[in-house]
Amino acid sequence: MASCGAQPPSSEQAWLEAAQTFIQKTLCPSSEESNGQLTQLVIDCVKTVWLSQGRNQDFTLPLSYSFVSAQDLRTHQHHPCFSHLSWSSSEYQAWAKKAEPNGTPLPREQLILLGTLTDSLGDLEQDGRNGSLYVKDNTGVLGCELIDLDLSWLGHLFLFPSWSYLPPAKWNFSEEGHLELWAAPVPVFPLTISPDPLVPIPVLYPETASRLLTHGKPRVTQPNLAGNLVGLSALVRSQKKAYFILSLGRSSPAVSRVPVIVQIPGQLVWHRALQPDRAYVLTGVRASKIRGYRDRVWTTSPSSRLLLLKPECVQELELEESLLKADPTPLTVPSSSQNSSSQDSGRQKDLDRDSTLLHYGGTVTGVVNAPAGLYELDGQLGLCLAYQQFHSLRRVMRPGVSLKLLDVHLLQSVGGGTKRPVLATCCRGAVLLQSFSCQKPGNQCSHQAHGASLYEHLIWERHLGLPLYLWAAKALEELACKLCPHMLRHYQFLQHSSPGNPSLGLQLLAPTLDVLAPPPSTGRKVFSEILTEPHHCPLQKYARLQTPYCFPTLASLREEAERRAWASFEPKALLPLPEAAHLTSCQLNHRLAWSWLCLLPSAFQPAQVLLGVLVASSHKGYLQLRDQSGSLPCLLLAENQQPLMDPQLIGCLVRVEKFQLIVERNVRSAFPSWKELSEADFIRKRQARVYAQFSLTDALILPVPRAILYSATPPAEPRCPEGPHEGQSRLFLVSHKEALMKRNFCAPPGTSSEAPTPTFSFCVTGSWLGGTQRKEGTGWGPPEPQGDENEDQKVFLIFFGSSVRWFAFLHPGQVYRLVAPGPPTPAVFEADGSACRSQRPLELAGCVSCLTVQNEWTLELERSPDITDELSVNKALPESSLTNLLSGNSADSLVTFSAEILSRTLCEPLVGPVRKKPANTRATRRCVKLAVALEIAGCEFPPHLDIYVEDPLWPSLQGLLPGARVHFSQLERRVSRSHNVYCCFRSSTYVRILSFPPESTISVPLPTVHLAELLKGGQTPFQATASCHIVSVFSLQLRWVCAHCTSPCPQGRCILQSPACSTQTSVSQASIRLLVEDGTAAALVTCSNHHVAAALGLCPREWTALLESVRGPGRVALQFTGPGAQLESSAKDDEPLTLFLRTLCTSPCVLRPIVLAFELERKPSKITPLEPPRLQRFQCGEHPLLTRVNPRLRLSCLSIREPEHPSSLWASASSC
């Protein structure tokens, strides 16, 4: 060890001089002068050990070894090392092989260590005595561990022939290095041996000592106790005192044991010297009363000594015969411990398993979680040391250490993610070190060096049982791996929890721990755990734990969501066969182009908890949860359906148990027809979009101090600072926000002349509220005066570049503060014109200026009470009236409303099929159709409307899912040629999600109506059912078309010739028009495809046979204008197929009662007024009748089913 002192001298004389200098400086008492005798004794001791193996006869002195002091080791030795004075290189190599193959042996250093072995940190006998051992010299003190301590060694100077030194981990600044003393130390001065006593020591044996405690105050003062060591507790250290309890008994297990409490500081070191099954004598004990414990117990006194029991040196003390006849009263559980708290009794009622108490000896084979006290034993058992204080033992625990466990609990099938049996030590048992490990400790990560106090809090203050503790330790480790070190610092995340300052780790587990293990009202009664019989401790009873949840990394959660989404992607399930069999290739692939899957936490086993730091994307504008593995986009709602408005949430830690994990599947496929839906080769491209949506009311938001957050590299996303030390700000009220999309903005003058590329951006229209304010201390100064205070100062703000990160927080009707950090700059919030925005649109919008928000500017939600009261007067969202929305003469082409999304499909674009990209490539223009139900106050049957969203608007929209409630602002209202009202997205459209889709969908039956109710013109349902009768068939058409180009396909062959069709796959299509009436009105119903079979009363086998008969001619069409059928030129009257269809359409099998589910052929609007009833003449026998007849309704069939009580005439005819 070159760094730990001077190099060893090359000659004996130089070595002796260096030894003398070291001894005088390090070992001689400071009050004495040079001590030649001490120097010679030390050198003689070194020679004896050096020559003890008989291999070093050529060199009488270890010239290759140098002396080392405690200060040298602590200051210069930064790596673990091992030294053995008498070993050769071959002996070390043989020893080092024991560390293979799973570990690295301790590196050898040729060092000589001397020092005084003591249990006191100071010079006085009472200083710092807590049961620990130290090696001390003039330069300092080092903690140490020793396998088998002889109490006579304390206070003497020793040469340590074999030892290892382990420095503290580089992350752990609170710990110090320590020594492991492998072999018995060699005394420099001869040790004096205490002679046997001249008179036998009078002693009490365990059964007599137990009887003596039951007779009140014992009549024997400070008796001596003798017996075998049958029990040894852990060394317990509290804030007031430290103690341990030993139990003496006889070799027969039937004889009662007697516990003795050792709490004198100078006697705590006995814990290291006691060995099970050895016989001891304790002198000068006394009977005492312990607070919180009912029975009297034996305790040691300051004059007590611990001696090995020699039968010839002791004599049993004779007591009065009355005392010997008394029956000993066994120690019982005091009432205070039996019913410590209502929480404990409630917690124990479901515990159905008993642990097994045993002794075990084994070798540590792995370190699972050192701060939590979790290890692997013999490769097949878990070991938990957390239920007793093991501070000194923790530092030596590593693979290769051999242990002996006394009174350890064996728990099997604990659950909570732990599969192997676990040995756990409570305070009643002891962990005895049998041998050290030759392996070098592994590189300790930062999270492995912190958190011990947090785990102790879970055990000693929260009183967690072992199954729950194992789960909590695993969860904390998952959290540390998710968030540290780049998101949070380990020591801050796992810091000690105090009543007013809980650690972040504990706060994240608190929602579950408070339910499964409520905080106890009383602390652990360690005395009772050790002393009472039968044994009662937190490990005695347990129940298998079902893992509450886990904290997956965001990357793994995203991957699992995608995997499940594609595993559940079944085209045949998305398109049921009766409907899919009639779709063309284009229709089929359009229907499969978009689908979605909603995954709830309960869909995972165990349930997943969403956790990450909330950040705002500077590239896409949406919010993200981020951990070390990656990020997950998210959509958040605040309370009462309010959007997220506070930018201060950026950087907070978010924990969510109730969320929706949305996977939107986008598929580009080329299925020829429904028959190939099971063949995955026709899927050309697939892409998944994964994001989470949740409400802040279901989330735990933990502010993270900015000082905690750090990264080795600059953060990828700008953070929201707590506030600049100097800067300027200005308040503005948002009146409207435009859509986030890719736009072109001109570069400022003097910059690059290259053509601008589209970049994500959005614009906000608002009004300045006052002038610019400057930073004054922690607040803002008064606003600067403006030209005209009463003039409405409208402004047009442009956000692009990194400033798009504010998109999720800006919402109309709210007041924000725009902050420009840095030294005050004149006119910083004045118009800049950098975006080359045309002045004409600004004039039309009434804006006086246009301002580009800089990347370094920040945004704050203004919380001034005056502004909050003013805004709370009217919080209702603006809505267009139903009249303006559905009428044809409304001058307002921009409408605003709230609606529930019923369906979402991919459709053909509204304005041409293709568009040109900048690279002159042709790409299909994508368009999404949203079918929505308007939310109208007091409207029982809301009108339905179609909304179209085209590129480049829809890719950036999240949450537009079936079942979601959405507020749309400034949609463009249009009217189709069939007088249907529909809406289109514009670049100025603002969308706000009001509520997410429900977690479970409830099928609501359609309302049942009379047809006449649809003629009233008021609130009528768009979809409904009606019990009616088919009066007649107006038309029927059956045909086969090409699945690719929809051309006719007689004989199954496409007739398209130039160019020839690339496929010969054909599909059948059918349509029928029926006249139905229910006694109140008549309606013309159009049925398509598989609904035609239901209208004709045909079973699937008959319907298939009918379609196959049409394959030859390719098309059959009938028009019914009267009692008979007038055929088109393509059909012949005498053909059997025509005759069959004509007969079928006029038979009772078709003209029958039905239950019709329908929707209006044209959506309700006020563009075309309702047709008034007309006069119609009827002939009733010889008498003509003139009456008013309502106009026929036009309906589209959704389904046809038979009534519950059909007539026997058509029921028998319609059966297959």
Short mmCIF file of C-alpha atoms in Angstrom, two decimals, residues 78 153 241 344 420 432 442 444 563 772 982 1048 1210:
data_model
loop_
_atom_site.label_atom_id
_atom_site.label_comp_id
_atom_site.label_asym_id
_atom_site.label_seq_id
_atom_site.Cartn_x
_atom_site.Cartn_y
_atom_site.Cartn_z
CA HIS A 78 -9.57 4.03 -0.05
CA TRP A 153 -8.20 -8.78 26.09
CA LYS A 241 -30.12 3.26 27.02
CA ASP A 344 -52.88 -4.41 16.59
CA ARG A 420 -38.54 -18.32 -1.25
CA LEU A 432 -23.49 -14.41 15.86
CA GLY A 442 -19.12 -5.05 -4.45
CA GLN A 444 -22.03 -0.01 -3.67
CA ARG A 563 -47.69 -5.72 -26.66
CA THR A 772 -45.00 45.82 -17.35
CA TYR A 982 -71.49 18.99 -40.17
CA PRO A 1048 -69.83 -5.11 -61.49
CA TRP A 1210 -95.29 -16.00 -40.86
#
